[in-house]
Tab-separated table of C-alpha atoms in Angstrom:
chain	number	residue	atom	x	y	z
H	1	MET	CA	-8.980	-13.003	-5.718
H	2	ILE	CA	-7.507	-15.486	-3.236
H	3	GLY	CA	-10.024	-14.405	-0.613
H	4	SER	CA	-12.960	-14.879	-2.968
H	5	ILE	CA	-11.847	-18.405	-3.900
H	6	LEU	CA	-11.615	-19.441	-0.260
H	7	TRP	CA	-14.925	-17.683	0.463
H	8	MET	CA	-16.588	-19.827	-2.209
H	9	LEU	CA	-14.899	-22.992	-0.922
H	10	HIS	CA	-16.189	-22.203	2.573
H	11	TYR	CA	-19.777	-22.388	1.383
H	12	ARG	CA	-19.151	-25.284	-1.008
H	13	THR	CA	-17.510	-27.480	1.656
H	14	GLY	CA	-19.082	-26.278	4.921
H	15	GLU	CA	-21.214	-28.838	6.708
H	16	ARG	CA	-23.895	-26.307	7.710
H	17	SER	CA	-23.753	-24.048	4.648
H	18	SER	CA	-27.032	-23.225	2.983
H	19	PRO	CA	-27.451	-24.403	-0.632
H	20	TRP	CA	-28.495	-20.877	-1.587
H	21	MET	CA	-25.217	-19.358	-0.326
H	22	ALA	CA	-23.201	-22.122	-1.961
H	23	ALA	CA	-24.896	-21.450	-5.305
H	24	SER	CA	-24.522	-17.676	-4.942
H	25	ALA	CA	-20.828	-17.952	-4.064
H	26	SER	CA	-20.271	-20.243	-7.052
H	27	ILE	CA	-21.623	-17.519	-9.337
H	28	ILE	CA	-20.041	-14.480	-7.652
H	29	CYS	CA	-16.547	-15.913	-7.123
H	30	PRO	CA	-15.733	-16.570	-10.826
H	31	LEU	CA	-16.832	-13.013	-11.633
H	32	ILE	CA	-14.512	-11.601	-8.952
H	33	VAL	CA	-11.644	-13.790	-10.191
H	34	ALA	CA	-12.227	-12.637	-13.775
H	35	VAL	CA	-12.233	-8.955	-12.779
H	36	CYS	CA	-9.073	-9.450	-10.687
H	37	LEU	CA	-7.251	-11.182	-13.544
H	38	VAL	CA	-8.177	-8.372	-15.923
H	39	ALA	CA	-6.890	-5.841	-13.376
H	40	VAL	CA	-3.683	-7.806	-12.781
H	41	TYR	CA	-3.039	-8.002	-16.512
H	42	GLY	CA	-3.963	-4.371	-17.116
H	43	ALA	CA	-1.646	-3.110	-14.379
H	44	LYS	CA	1.358	-4.514	-16.308
H	45	SER	CA	3.084	-5.299	-12.998
H	46	LYS	CA	5.584	-8.076	-13.607
H	47	GLY	CA	6.075	-8.463	-9.850
H	48	VAL	CA	2.391	-9.249	-9.371
H	49	TRP	CA	2.449	-11.690	-12.296
H	50	LEU	CA	5.411	-13.483	-10.728
H	51	SER	CA	3.850	-13.502	-7.246
H	52	LEU	CA	0.563	-14.851	-8.562
H	53	GLY	CA	2.370	-17.525	-10.555
H	54	LEU	CA	4.310	-18.652	-7.475
H	55	THR	CA	1.218	-18.633	-5.236
H	56	PHE	CA	-1.168	-20.291	-7.669
H	57	PRO	CA	0.172	-23.872	-7.184
H	58	PHE	CA	-0.533	-23.581	-3.451
H	59	VAL	CA	-4.056	-22.313	-4.189
H	60	ILE	CA	-4.564	-25.361	-6.408
H	61	LEU	CA	-3.384	-27.681	-3.623
H	62	VAL	CA	-5.885	-26.114	-1.212
H	63	ILE	CA	-8.717	-26.435	-3.758
H	64	MET	CA	-7.875	-30.098	-4.365
H	65	ARG	CA	-7.686	-30.773	-0.636
H	66	LEU	CA	-10.970	-29.103	0.296
H	67	LEU	CA	-13.030	-30.390	-2.619
H	68	LYS	CA	-13.580	-34.041	-3.402
H	69	PHE	CA	-11.078	-35.308	-5.961
H	70	GLN	CA	-13.420	-35.333	-8.966
H	71	LYS	CA	-14.856	-31.888	-8.203
H	72	GLY	CA	-11.374	-30.533	-7.463
H	73	LEU	CA	-10.050	-31.948	-10.715
H	74	LEU	CA	-12.933	-30.397	-12.636
H	75	ALA	CA	-12.389	-26.995	-10.961
H	76	LEU	CA	-8.666	-27.230	-11.686
H	77	ALA	CA	-9.298	-28.072	-15.343
H	78	VAL	CA	-11.658	-25.113	-15.741
H	79	ILE	CA	-9.241	-22.671	-14.051
H	80	VAL	CA	-6.197	-23.863	-16.006
H	81	GLY	CA	-8.168	-23.862	-19.253
H	82	LEU	CA	-9.410	-20.296	-18.781
H	83	LEU	CA	-5.931	-19.101	-17.810
H	84	ALA	CA	-4.397	-20.815	-20.831
H	85	ILE	CA	-6.931	-19.228	-23.178
H	86	GLY	CA	-6.387	-15.804	-21.605
H	87	ILE	CA	-2.597	-16.036	-21.717
H	88	TYR	CA	-2.655	-17.226	-25.326
H	89	GLY	CA	-4.937	-14.361	-26.312
H	90	VAL	CA	-2.574	-11.693	-24.925
H	91	ARG	CA	0.716	-13.531	-25.467
H	92	ASP	CA	2.207	-10.798	-27.663
H	93	ASN	CA	1.532	-8.099	-25.069
H	94	ILE	CA	2.941	-10.274	-22.293
H	95	ASP	CA	6.062	-10.905	-24.346
H	96	ARG	CA	6.553	-7.168	-24.949
H	97	THR	CA	6.059	-6.378	-21.258
H	98	ALA	CA	7.979	-9.195	-19.583
H	99	GLY	CA	10.128	-10.617	-22.399
H	100	PRO	CA	13.139	-8.258	-22.084
H	101	THR	CA	13.178	-8.601	-18.286
H	102	PHE	CA	13.030	-12.384	-18.545
H	103	SER	CA	15.873	-12.472	-21.076
H	104	SER	CA	18.086	-10.177	-18.991
H	105	THR	CA	17.340	-12.178	-15.839
H	106	MET	CA	18.227	-15.494	-17.488
H	107	ALA	CA	21.462	-14.030	-18.889
H	108	MET	CA	22.396	-12.725	-15.436
H	109	LEU	CA	21.629	-16.059	-13.759
H	110	GLU	CA	23.751	-17.892	-16.316
H	111	SER	CA	26.688	-15.611	-15.529
H	112	PHE	CA	26.427	-16.239	-11.764
H	113	GLY	CA	28.646	-19.278	-12.105
H	114	GLY	CA	31.496	-17.279	-13.622
H	115	HIS	CA	34.862	-16.629	-12.022
H	116	ASP	CA	33.884	-13.170	-10.735
H	117	GLY	CA	30.739	-14.325	-8.923
H	118	VAL	CA	27.348	-12.766	-8.313
H	119	SER	CA	28.451	-9.161	-7.725
H	120	SER	CA	30.248	-9.013	-11.059
H	121	ALA	CA	27.267	-10.534	-12.878
H	122	VAL	CA	24.919	-7.962	-11.341
H	123	ALA	CA	27.266	-5.084	-12.195
H	124	GLN	CA	27.549	-6.311	-15.775
H	125	THR	CA	23.775	-6.575	-16.102
H	126	ILE	CA	23.404	-2.989	-14.842
H	127	LYS	CA	25.892	-1.778	-17.469
H	128	ASP	CA	24.216	-3.750	-20.243
H	129	GLY	CA	22.149	-1.439	-22.421
H	130	ALA	CA	19.674	-4.249	-23.162
H	131	THR	CA	18.581	-4.416	-19.534
H	132	PRO	CA	15.095	-2.851	-19.096
H	133	ILE	CA	15.052	0.383	-17.076
H	134	SER	CA	12.856	-1.004	-14.286
H	135	MET	CA	15.155	-4.002	-13.808
H	136	ASP	CA	18.296	-1.868	-14.094
H	137	GLU	CA	17.099	0.525	-11.377
H	138	ARG	CA	16.054	-2.325	-9.103
H	139	LEU	CA	19.448	-3.973	-9.428
H	140	GLN	CA	21.121	-0.673	-8.511
H	141	LEU	CA	18.864	-0.290	-5.471
H	142	TRP	CA	19.450	-3.882	-4.363
H	143	SER	CA	23.206	-3.511	-4.831
H	144	ASN	CA	23.224	-0.352	-2.686
H	145	ALA	CA	21.047	-2.012	-0.051
H	146	TRP	CA	23.302	-5.053	0.097
H	147	GLN	CA	26.297	-2.755	0.479
H	148	LEU	CA	24.752	-1.150	3.568
H	149	PHE	CA	23.605	-4.476	5.000
H	150	SER	CA	27.110	-5.932	4.590
H	151	MET	CA	28.487	-3.100	6.707
H	152	ALA	CA	26.125	-3.802	9.648
H	153	PRO	CA	24.664	-7.291	9.166
H	154	LEU	CA	23.750	-8.085	12.767
H	155	PHE	CA	21.598	-5.171	13.970
H	156	GLY	CA	21.344	-2.955	10.879
H	157	TRP	CA	21.498	0.824	10.715
H	158	GLY	CA	18.146	1.906	12.091
H	159	SER	CA	17.192	5.315	10.712
H	160	GLU	CA	20.861	6.151	10.091
H	161	TRP	CA	20.694	4.324	6.775
H	162	LEU	CA	19.126	7.434	5.220
H	163	THR	CA	22.283	9.474	5.837
H	164	LEU	CA	24.440	6.684	4.396
H	165	TRP	CA	22.266	6.024	1.345
H	166	PRO	CA	23.686	8.882	-0.808
H	167	ARG	CA	27.213	7.494	-0.275
H	168	THR	CA	26.458	4.072	-1.721
H	169	HIS	CA	27.913	2.943	-5.065
H	170	TYR	CA	25.028	3.732	-7.410
H	171	GLN	CA	23.500	7.206	-7.309
H	172	VAL	CA	19.752	6.618	-7.502
H	173	ASN	CA	16.930	9.048	-6.809
H	174	TYR	CA	14.898	6.656	-4.638
H	175	THR	CA	14.928	5.881	-0.939
H	176	ILE	CA	12.699	2.871	-1.444
H	177	MET	CA	14.553	-0.353	-2.188
H	178	HIS	CA	11.897	-2.317	-4.105
H	179	ASN	CA	12.634	-5.371	-1.968
H	180	GLY	CA	10.882	-5.734	1.368
H	181	TYR	CA	13.426	-8.176	2.765
H	182	LEU	CA	16.316	-5.809	2.107
H	183	GLU	CA	14.285	-3.004	3.696
H	184	ILE	CA	14.194	-5.058	6.912
H	185	LEU	CA	17.810	-6.220	6.759
H	186	VAL	CA	19.219	-2.723	6.193
H	187	ARG	CA	17.252	-1.241	9.113
H	188	TYR	CA	17.276	-4.081	11.651
H	189	GLY	CA	19.862	-6.596	10.464
H	190	VAL	CA	19.629	-10.358	10.832
H	191	VAL	CA	18.429	-10.064	14.439
H	192	GLY	CA	15.499	-7.885	13.416
H	193	PHE	CA	14.724	-10.134	10.447
H	194	VAL	CA	14.556	-13.175	12.722
H	195	ALA	CA	12.307	-11.258	15.130
H	196	PHE	CA	9.893	-10.382	12.307
H	197	ALA	CA	9.943	-13.992	11.093
H	198	ALA	CA	9.206	-15.260	14.619
H	199	MET	CA	6.209	-12.917	14.909
H	200	LEU	CA	4.900	-14.076	11.531
H	201	VAL	CA	5.256	-17.764	12.411
H	202	SER	CA	3.622	-17.146	15.800
H	203	SER	CA	0.657	-15.454	14.128
H	204	CYS	CA	0.197	-18.354	11.699
H	205	ILE	CA	0.345	-20.855	14.581
H	206	SER	CA	-2.320	-18.907	16.501
H	207	VAL	CA	-4.668	-18.913	13.500
H	208	TYR	CA	-3.945	-22.604	12.848
H	209	ARG	CA	-4.777	-23.484	16.465
H	210	ALA	CA	-8.038	-21.556	16.174
H	211	ALA	CA	-8.897	-23.627	13.090
H	212	CYS	CA	-8.019	-26.856	14.935
H	213	PHE	CA	-10.391	-25.874	17.775
H	214	ARG	CA	-13.059	-25.039	15.145
H	215	ILE	CA	-13.174	-21.449	16.382
H	216	ILE	CA	-12.714	-20.373	12.766
H	217	PRO	CA	-13.372	-22.459	9.630
H	218	ALA	CA	-10.430	-24.206	7.957
H	219	THR	CA	-10.976	-22.059	4.877
H	220	ALA	CA	-10.258	-18.930	6.939
H	221	PHE	CA	-6.872	-20.318	7.951
H	222	ASN	CA	-6.104	-21.256	4.346
H	223	ALA	CA	-7.070	-17.777	3.171
H	224	TYR	CA	-4.863	-16.303	5.907
H	225	TRP	CA	-1.645	-18.099	5.002
H	226	LEU	CA	-2.216	-17.949	1.240
H	227	ILE	CA	-2.685	-14.161	1.302
H	228	LEU	CA	0.423	-13.762	3.465
H	229	LEU	CA	2.338	-16.071	1.120
H	230	PHE	CA	1.275	-14.001	-1.893
H	231	PHE	CA	2.318	-10.826	-0.091
H	232	GLY	CA	5.651	-12.438	0.803
H	233	PHE	CA	6.288	-13.073	-2.886
H	234	THR	CA	5.317	-9.525	-3.866
H	235	ILE	CA	7.995	-7.993	-1.639
H	236	LEU	CA	10.706	-9.848	-3.540
H	237	SER	CA	10.574	-7.038	-6.088
H	238	ASN	CA	8.663	-4.304	-4.245
H	239	SER	CA	8.702	-2.557	-0.867
H	240	ASN	CA	5.008	-3.142	-0.204
H	241	ASN	CA	5.682	-3.803	3.480
H	242	ARG	CA	6.887	-0.201	3.786
H	243	LEU	CA	3.789	1.234	2.110
H	244	ALA	CA	0.261	1.730	3.439
H	245	ILE	CA	-0.943	-1.519	1.841
H	246	GLY	CA	1.683	-3.508	3.754
H	247	GLU	CA	1.136	-1.693	7.023
H	248	SER	CA	-2.617	-2.254	6.738
H	249	LEU	CA	-2.120	-5.955	6.051
H	250	ALA	CA	0.291	-6.241	9.001
H	251	LEU	CA	-2.211	-4.620	11.365
H	252	LEU	CA	-5.143	-6.675	10.093
H	253	SER	CA	-3.316	-10.020	10.045
H	254	SER	CA	-1.733	-9.529	13.479
H	255	ALA	CA	-5.034	-8.361	15.010
H	256	PHE	CA	-6.799	-11.423	13.599
H	257	ALA	CA	-4.049	-13.699	14.961
H	258	LEU	CA	-4.295	-12.002	18.377
H	259	ALA	CA	-8.068	-12.497	18.420
H	260	CYS	CA	-7.608	-16.169	17.511
H	261	GLU	CA	-4.995	-16.659	20.239
H	262	ALA	CA	-7.200	-14.965	22.845
H	263	LYS	CA	-10.141	-17.175	21.883
H	264	VAL	CA	-8.003	-20.338	22.001
H	265	LEU	CA	-6.738	-19.408	25.476
H	266	SER	CA	-10.303	-18.715	26.558
H	267	VAL	CA	-11.479	-22.108	25.317
H	268	ASN	CA	-8.552	-23.885	26.980
H	269	GLY	CA	-9.227	-22.021	30.224
H	270	SER	CA	-12.902	-23.023	30.140
H	271	LYS	CA	-11.976	-26.671	29.626
H	272	LYS	CA	-9.543	-26.643	32.544
H	273	THR	CA	-12.108	-24.923	34.778
H	274	GLY	CA	-14.786	-27.381	33.749
């Protein structure tokens, strides 16, 4: 969905874009967005709903920046209006799906300021029978993961974490932590986390430089960082970076960044030679 929006903006704002492609993209993109929203709603994935909600303001900022103010405002009004109508139409289903999780989360956050601190609030939420099963299991997994990370915060456990996992506090039947950041911290510690972050920032800089040199269009850079931002939000409650979808995105995004960096170096080398 994010890619299709930026694809349309590329043809709507490009200086050398053909009117035919701009018109075609303006018709095709809303259809893709509509299908994606139906799929996102139908999947009943609260993590995706949250990630989309957190990413959407940044998408709006990009739309407003690339389009002229009046056109951007009109596009924003249409998008917000359609979303509002859709959400209102399925509000009861949304409340049944996400309502209990939201209530339990707010109750837990309110208890964070208590005398016993965060760990006690999490433990109490796990014991609470009103906590939804999916949230309860995630809290157990996160608590176990934090326990292992606290024991080796600097460099992590590597593959040894699998032998230690059954000895953690909560006995769960999963070896997937449903939080991509904890997956990294448990295996590689803070040092590994910083290394991953440095690689990610370096990739974004390479793509940004390629956009500055007009090697790629600005919309391609915006699509790049928005998709990575959305993915970064998804791994707050899922281990997508450990699954095939995350590995594929890592390979594709890093390969694209490498190609951009190579092209930038080539252009710089040509200028110096000239």
